[in-house]
């Protein structure tokens, strides 16, 4: 009887869920799926007809056909649907069964579900899965967090399913509770940053350099053979030259410039703010998606304000392409640096105990932000225990310094023409701010103390001080130290 039971179950047979299951079956495991949508169940049965794959219509049958402890992944839209699936499934499960949420759930929801299911004896893994539909089929990057014993049980399946880089699987146990979903969220925050940076590079090449789509495609293809190599650069090259069958029009030229978002980028910014970790490149990317949504305002304002045509001759051709390449490399480094620092800080604050080298390792393949640069990031974190911001390492210092003139030039050329480069500018500002010993925030502290008696510290004396700024003669030592944060 055990022979007919399936090793791995999937709830949610959209293209991601089906592809993930077919991938599981490729590796010799029995793969079972269910969905409320009959067409999706039929699609799985026909796509997997020559494999140990089966789609069934009811959760009851689904649960009865899985070997114990049951290993069930949900790939359904984040939010209430996940709770509904859990609710429906719970009465059918046995103690020790494993539930994996493979969607982009918010980490607070994952913490709540983890505690709820633990109390019911169900082992829960909040798991980031990256790579889109193609990645799910050929090998995604997988970020499981939660019950460690559950990880040990599903490890053989997830390790064979995951993408491989130099033979190493792009999956590792991330840590306790919601750590897997948190790390996936930060992955997506970095993804937002990289995408917006590439979009700005495209805009500058087009509007400053006058380059056409096919020319830009060739340039991105060339860049993909160099240090910018990565999935997002590769697909941009393909997107730029894509024409719909039978037409000469580039599809990109007729796509509406309003970018949607499901929330993971915004959550990254929100969490970074909560933890006091600066991630301005990611914040700028989220902001640009919000600005893009106000198409009608932008249309009105573009009539209200005349276009800017400077006298200065634009940087063109190879000179511009080189500057943009440097600008992208520089900004990519700062974008990853911000995401990695956020993980380093929240690892402590949220007690995730993250292995940052391991995270960089599993991001090298399968996921959307995979790039050659991640090998260098992995090495940097591998060499230095406790490293928080990779900007502080010699290898990245040299790269950043060598590329700074490129990003400054691109921003200058764009700003002269009124072309927004919010993400590149945020990257440069982040770099310059983080290498400035004395920021002008002494003045901010003075202002806070002036209008709100919020106190300040001094460079020349120890202690907490307050001054009566209207009659300034001497600074008063405050005791007890703060009390003035309100
Ligand atoms: C991935 C992607 C995936 C999804 C994004 C899209 O890693 O495979 O990040 O999770 O495509 O969530 O997010 P937005 O709709 O917010 O752009």
mmCIF file with all atom_site columns, N, CA, C and O in Angstrom, residues 330-360:
data_model
loop_
_atom_site.group_PDB
_atom_site.id
_atom_site.type_symbol
_atom_site.label_atom_id
_atom_site.label_alt_id
_atom_site.label_comp_id
_atom_site.label_asym_id
_atom_site.label_entity_id
_atom_site.label_seq_id
_atom_site.pdbx_PDB_ins_code
_atom_site.Cartn_x
_atom_site.Cartn_y
_atom_site.Cartn_z
_atom_site.occupancy
_atom_site.B_iso_or_equiv
_atom_site.pdbx_formal_charge
_atom_site.auth_seq_id
_atom_site.auth_comp_id
_atom_site.auth_asym_id
_atom_site.auth_atom_id
_atom_site.pdbx_PDB_model_num
ATOM 1   N N  . UNK A 1 330 ? 28.073 49.967 -9.641 1.00 0.00 ? 330 UNK A N  1
ATOM 2   C CA . UNK A 1 330 ? 28.140 50.693 -8.368 1.00 0.00 ? 330 UNK A CA 1
ATOM 3   C C  . UNK A 1 330 ? 26.812 50.546 -7.603 1.00 0.00 ? 330 UNK A C  1
ATOM 4   O O  . UNK A 1 330 ? 26.778 50.182 -6.433 1.00 0.00 ? 330 UNK A O  1
ATOM 5   N N  . UNK A 1 331 ? 25.722 50.806 -8.305 1.00 0.00 ? 331 UNK A N  1
ATOM 6   C CA . UNK A 1 331 ? 24.406 50.816 -7.634 1.00 0.00 ? 331 UNK A CA 1
ATOM 7   C C  . UNK A 1 331 ? 23.971 49.403 -7.258 1.00 0.00 ? 331 UNK A C  1
ATOM 8   O O  . UNK A 1 331 ? 23.298 49.212 -6.243 1.00 0.00 ? 331 UNK A O  1
ATOM 9   N N  . UNK A 1 332 ? 24.322 48.430 -8.082 1.00 0.00 ? 332 UNK A N  1
ATOM 10  C CA . UNK A 1 332 ? 24.001 47.034 -7.723 1.00 0.00 ? 332 UNK A CA 1
ATOM 11  C C  . UNK A 1 332 ? 24.693 46.671 -6.401 1.00 0.00 ? 332 UNK A C  1
ATOM 12  O O  . UNK A 1 332 ? 24.090 46.072 -5.518 1.00 0.00 ? 332 UNK A O  1
ATOM 13  N N  . UNK A 1 333 ? 25.974 47.053 -6.294 1.00 0.00 ? 333 UNK A N  1
ATOM 14  C CA . UNK A 1 333 ? 26.705 46.725 -5.054 1.00 0.00 ? 333 UNK A CA 1
ATOM 15  C C  . UNK A 1 333 ? 26.000 47.368 -3.853 1.00 0.00 ? 333 UNK A C  1
ATOM 16  O O  . UNK A 1 333 ? 25.768 46.718 -2.831 1.00 0.00 ? 333 UNK A O  1
ATOM 17  N N  . UNK A 1 334 ? 25.635 48.640 -3.984 1.00 0.00 ? 334 UNK A N  1
ATOM 18  C CA . UNK A 1 334 ? 25.007 49.302 -2.828 1.00 0.00 ? 334 UNK A CA 1
ATOM 19  C C  . UNK A 1 334 ? 23.643 48.690 -2.525 1.00 0.00 ? 334 UNK A C  1
ATOM 20  O O  . UNK A 1 334 ? 23.246 48.594 -1.371 1.00 0.00 ? 334 UNK A O  1
ATOM 21  N N  . UNK A 1 335 ? 22.932 48.255 -3.566 1.00 0.00 ? 335 UNK A N  1
ATOM 22  C CA . UNK A 1 335 ? 21.605 47.660 -3.359 1.00 0.00 ? 335 UNK A CA 1
ATOM 23  C C  . UNK A 1 335 ? 21.723 46.328 -2.597 1.00 0.00 ? 335 UNK A C  1
ATOM 24  O O  . UNK A 1 335 ? 21.028 46.101 -1.595 1.00 0.00 ? 335 UNK A O  1
ATOM 25  N N  . UNK A 1 336 ? 22.633 45.464 -3.030 1.00 0.00 ? 336 UNK A N  1
ATOM 26  C CA . UNK A 1 336 ? 22.859 44.211 -2.290 1.00 0.00 ? 336 UNK A CA 1
ATOM 27  C C  . UNK A 1 336 ? 23.369 44.522 -0.879 1.00 0.00 ? 336 UNK A C  1
ATOM 28  O O  . UNK A 1 336 ? 22.979 43.857 0.087  1.00 0.00 ? 336 UNK A O  1
ATOM 29  N N  . UNK A 1 337 ? 24.257 45.531 -0.779 1.00 0.00 ? 337 UNK A N  1
ATOM 30  C CA . UNK A 1 337 ? 24.838 45.871 0.533  1.00 0.00 ? 337 UNK A CA 1
ATOM 31  C C  . UNK A 1 337 ? 23.733 46.263 1.516  1.00 0.00 ? 337 UNK A C  1
ATOM 32  O O  . UNK A 1 337 ? 23.752 45.868 2.688  1.00 0.00 ? 337 UNK A O  1
ATOM 33  N N  . UNK A 1 338 ? 22.749 47.028 1.018  1.00 0.00 ? 338 UNK A N  1
ATOM 34  C CA . UNK A 1 338 ? 21.659 47.466 1.894  1.00 0.00 ? 338 UNK A CA 1
ATOM 35  C C  . UNK A 1 338 ? 20.812 46.271 2.343  1.00 0.00 ? 338 UNK A C  1
ATOM 36  O O  . UNK A 1 338 ? 20.464 46.143 3.514  1.00 0.00 ? 338 UNK A O  1
ATOM 37  N N  . UNK A 1 339 ? 20.483 45.387 1.405  1.00 0.00 ? 339 UNK A N  1
ATOM 38  C CA . UNK A 1 339 ? 19.682 44.210 1.752  1.00 0.00 ? 339 UNK A CA 1
ATOM 39  C C  . UNK A 1 339 ? 20.422 43.318 2.729  1.00 0.00 ? 339 UNK A C  1
ATOM 40  O O  . UNK A 1 339 ? 19.854 42.841 3.714  1.00 0.00 ? 339 UNK A O  1
ATOM 41  N N  . UNK A 1 340 ? 21.715 43.110 2.479  1.00 0.00 ? 340 UNK A N  1
ATOM 42  C CA . UNK A 1 340 ? 22.500 42.235 3.360  1.00 0.00 ? 340 UNK A CA 1
ATOM 43  C C  . UNK A 1 340 ? 22.639 42.869 4.744  1.00 0.00 ? 340 UNK A C  1
ATOM 44  O O  . UNK A 1 340 ? 22.569 42.170 5.753  1.00 0.00 ? 340 UNK A O  1
ATOM 45  N N  . UNK A 1 341 ? 22.805 44.189 4.800  1.00 0.00 ? 341 UNK A N  1
ATOM 46  C CA . UNK A 1 341 ? 22.912 44.813 6.127  1.00 0.00 ? 341 UNK A CA 1
ATOM 47  C C  . UNK A 1 341 ? 21.586 44.704 6.885  1.00 0.00 ? 341 UNK A C  1
ATOM 48  O O  . UNK A 1 341 ? 21.563 44.470 8.097  1.00 0.00 ? 341 UNK A O  1
ATOM 49  N N  . UNK A 1 342 ? 20.498 44.850 6.148  1.00 0.00 ? 342 UNK A N  1
ATOM 50  C CA . UNK A 1 342 ? 19.192 44.688 6.801  1.00 0.00 ? 342 UNK A CA 1
ATOM 51  C C  . UNK A 1 342 ? 19.087 43.287 7.415  1.00 0.00 ? 342 UNK A C  1
ATOM 52  O O  . UNK A 1 342 ? 18.643 43.121 8.548  1.00 0.00 ? 342 UNK A O  1
ATOM 53  N N  . UNK A 1 343 ? 19.536 42.287 6.667  1.00 0.00 ? 343 UNK A N  1
ATOM 54  C CA . UNK A 1 343 ? 19.506 40.913 7.203  1.00 0.00 ? 343 UNK A CA 1
ATOM 55  C C  . UNK A 1 343 ? 20.437 40.775 8.406  1.00 0.00 ? 343 UNK A C  1
ATOM 56  O O  . UNK A 1 343 ? 20.093 40.123 9.396  1.00 0.00 ? 343 UNK A O  1
ATOM 57  N N  . UNK A 1 344 ? 21.623 41.398 8.311  1.00 0.00 ? 344 UNK A N  1
ATOM 58  C CA . UNK A 1 344 ? 22.586 41.297 9.419  1.00 0.00 ? 344 UNK A CA 1
ATOM 59  C C  . UNK A 1 344 ? 21.999 41.888 10.697 1.00 0.00 ? 344 UNK A C  1
ATOM 60  O O  . UNK A 1 344 ? 22.135 41.325 11.785 1.00 0.00 ? 344 UNK A O  1
ATOM 61  N N  . UNK A 1 345 ? 21.331 43.029 10.567 1.00 0.00 ? 345 UNK A N  1
ATOM 62  C CA . UNK A 1 345 ? 20.788 43.703 11.760 1.00 0.00 ? 345 UNK A CA 1
ATOM 63  C C  . UNK A 1 345 ? 19.555 42.975 12.288 1.00 0.00 ? 345 UNK A C  1
ATOM 64  O O  . UNK A 1 345 ? 19.411 42.785 13.495 1.00 0.00 ? 345 UNK A O  1
ATOM 65  N N  . UNK A 1 346 ? 18.674 42.563 11.385 1.00 0.00 ? 346 UNK A N  1
ATOM 66  C CA . UNK A 1 346 ? 17.439 41.914 11.860 1.00 0.00 ? 346 UNK A CA 1
ATOM 67  C C  . UNK A 1 346 ? 17.722 40.504 12.366 1.00 0.00 ? 346 UNK A C  1
ATOM 68  O O  . UNK A 1 346 ? 16.969 39.972 13.176 1.00 0.00 ? 346 UNK A O  1
ATOM 69  N N  . UNK A 1 347 ? 18.814 39.924 11.901 1.00 0.00 ? 347 UNK A N  1
ATOM 70  C CA . UNK A 1 347 ? 19.211 38.609 12.410 1.00 0.00 ? 347 UNK A CA 1
ATOM 71  C C  . UNK A 1 347 ? 19.374 38.680 13.929 1.00 0.00 ? 347 UNK A C  1
ATOM 72  O O  . UNK A 1 347 ? 19.012 37.750 14.648 1.00 0.00 ? 347 UNK A O  1
ATOM 73  N N  . UNK A 1 348 ? 19.898 39.813 14.395 1.00 0.00 ? 348 UNK A N  1
ATOM 74  C CA . UNK A 1 348 ? 20.089 39.996 15.846 1.00 0.00 ? 348 UNK A CA 1
ATOM 75  C C  . UNK A 1 348 ? 18.758 40.420 16.477 1.00 0.00 ? 348 UNK A C  1
ATOM 76  O O  . UNK A 1 348 ? 18.261 39.778 17.397 1.00 0.00 ? 348 UNK A O  1
ATOM 77  N N  . UNK A 1 349 ? 18.156 41.482 15.931 1.00 0.00 ? 349 UNK A N  1
ATOM 78  C CA . UNK A 1 349 ? 16.928 42.034 16.536 1.00 0.00 ? 349 UNK A CA 1
ATOM 79  C C  . UNK A 1 349 ? 15.808 40.995 16.600 1.00 0.00 ? 349 UNK A C  1
ATOM 80  O O  . UNK A 1 349 ? 15.049 40.953 17.541 1.00 0.00 ? 349 UNK A O  1
ATOM 81  N N  . UNK A 1 350 ? 15.681 40.191 15.551 1.00 0.00 ? 350 UNK A N  1
ATOM 82  C CA . UNK A 1 350 ? 14.562 39.248 15.482 1.00 0.00 ? 350 UNK A CA 1
ATOM 83  C C  . UNK A 1 350 ? 14.991 37.821 15.852 1.00 0.00 ? 350 UNK A C  1
ATOM 84  O O  . UNK A 1 350 ? 14.225 36.883 15.696 1.00 0.00 ? 350 UNK A O  1
ATOM 85  N N  . UNK A 1 351 ? 16.239 37.710 16.311 1.00 0.00 ? 351 UNK A N  1
ATOM 86  C CA . UNK A 1 351 ? 16.799 36.422 16.760 1.00 0.00 ? 351 UNK A CA 1
ATOM 87  C C  . UNK A 1 351 ? 16.690 35.331 15.696 1.00 0.00 ? 351 UNK A C  1
ATOM 88  O O  . UNK A 1 351 ? 16.352 34.193 15.983 1.00 0.00 ? 351 UNK A O  1
ATOM 89  N N  . UNK A 1 352 ? 16.984 35.676 14.445 1.00 0.00 ? 352 UNK A N  1
ATOM 90  C CA . UNK A 1 352 ? 16.934 34.704 13.361 1.00 0.00 ? 352 UNK A CA 1
ATOM 91  C C  . UNK A 1 352 ? 18.240 33.904 13.252 1.00 0.00 ? 352 UNK A C  1
ATOM 92  O O  . UNK A 1 352 ? 18.255 32.823 12.672 1.00 0.00 ? 352 UNK A O  1
ATOM 93  N N  . UNK A 1 353 ? 19.320 34.496 13.750 1.00 0.00 ? 353 UNK A N  1
ATOM 94  C CA . UNK A 1 353 ? 20.613 33.817 13.695 1.00 0.00 ? 353 UNK A CA 1
ATOM 95  C C  . UNK A 1 353 ? 20.965 33.399 12.255 1.00 0.00 ? 353 UNK A C  1
ATOM 96  O O  . UNK A 1 353 ? 21.257 32.240 11.976 1.00 0.00 ? 353 UNK A O  1
ATOM 97  N N  . UNK A 1 354 ? 20.930 34.357 11.362 1.00 0.00 ? 354 UNK A N  1
ATOM 98  C CA . UNK A 1 354 ? 21.105 34.066 9.931  1.00 0.00 ? 354 UNK A CA 1
ATOM 99  C C  . UNK A 1 354 ? 22.563 33.818 9.572  1.00 0.00 ? 354 UNK A C  1
ATOM 100 O O  . UNK A 1 354 ? 23.473 34.459 10.115 1.00 0.00 ? 354 UNK A O  1
ATOM 101 N N  . UNK A 1 355 ? 22.766 32.922 8.623  1.00 0.00 ? 355 UNK A N  1
ATOM 102 C CA . UNK A 1 355 ? 24.090 32.682 8.058  1.00 0.00 ? 355 UNK A CA 1
ATOM 103 C C  . UNK A 1 355 ? 24.140 33.447 6.721  1.00 0.00 ? 355 UNK A C  1
ATOM 104 O O  . UNK A 1 355 ? 23.617 32.988 5.711  1.00 0.00 ? 355 UNK A O  1
ATOM 105 N N  . UNK A 1 356 ? 24.767 34.624 6.758  1.00 0.00 ? 356 UNK A N  1
ATOM 106 C CA . UNK A 1 356 ? 24.717 35.496 5.577  1.00 0.00 ? 356 UNK A CA 1
ATOM 107 C C  . UNK A 1 356 ? 25.493 34.921 4.402  1.00 0.00 ? 356 UNK A C  1
ATOM 108 O O  . UNK A 1 356 ? 25.106 35.103 3.246  1.00 0.00 ? 356 UNK A O  1
ATOM 109 N N  . UNK A 1 357 ? 26.549 34.197 4.694  1.00 0.00 ? 357 UNK A N  1
ATOM 110 C CA . UNK A 1 357 ? 27.285 33.551 3.604  1.00 0.00 ? 357 UNK A CA 1
ATOM 111 C C  . UNK A 1 357 ? 26.378 32.519 2.921  1.00 0.00 ? 357 UNK A C  1
ATOM 112 O O  . UNK A 1 357 ? 26.317 32.433 1.685  1.00 0.00 ? 357 UNK A O  1
ATOM 113 N N  . UNK A 1 358 ? 25.653 31.766 3.738  1.00 0.00 ? 358 UNK A N  1
ATOM 114 C CA . UNK A 1 358 ? 24.744 30.738 3.202  1.00 0.00 ? 358 UNK A CA 1
ATOM 115 C C  . UNK A 1 358 ? 23.647 31.356 2.347  1.00 0.00 ? 358 UNK A C  1
ATOM 116 O O  . UNK A 1 358 ? 23.260 30.814 1.305  1.00 0.00 ? 358 UNK A O  1
ATOM 117 N N  . UNK A 1 359 ? 23.152 32.516 2.783  1.00 0.00 ? 359 UNK A N  1
ATOM 118 C CA . UNK A 1 359 ? 22.081 33.189 2.022  1.00 0.00 ? 359 UNK A CA 1
ATOM 119 C C  . UNK A 1 359 ? 22.623 33.658 0.670  1.00 0.00 ? 359 UNK A C  1
ATOM 120 O O  . UNK A 1 359 ? 21.998 33.440 -0.376 1.00 0.00 ? 359 UNK A O  1
ATOM 121 N N  . UNK A 1 360 ? 23.804 34.286 0.682  1.00 0.00 ? 360 UNK A N  1
ATOM 122 C CA . UNK A 1 360 ? 24.406 34.715 -0.597 1.00 0.00 ? 360 UNK A CA 1
ATOM 123 C C  . UNK A 1 360 ? 24.639 33.488 -1.487 1.00 0.00 ? 360 UNK A C  1
ATOM 124 O O  . UNK A 1 360 ? 24.444 33.548 -2.702 1.00 0.00 ? 360 UNK A O  1
#
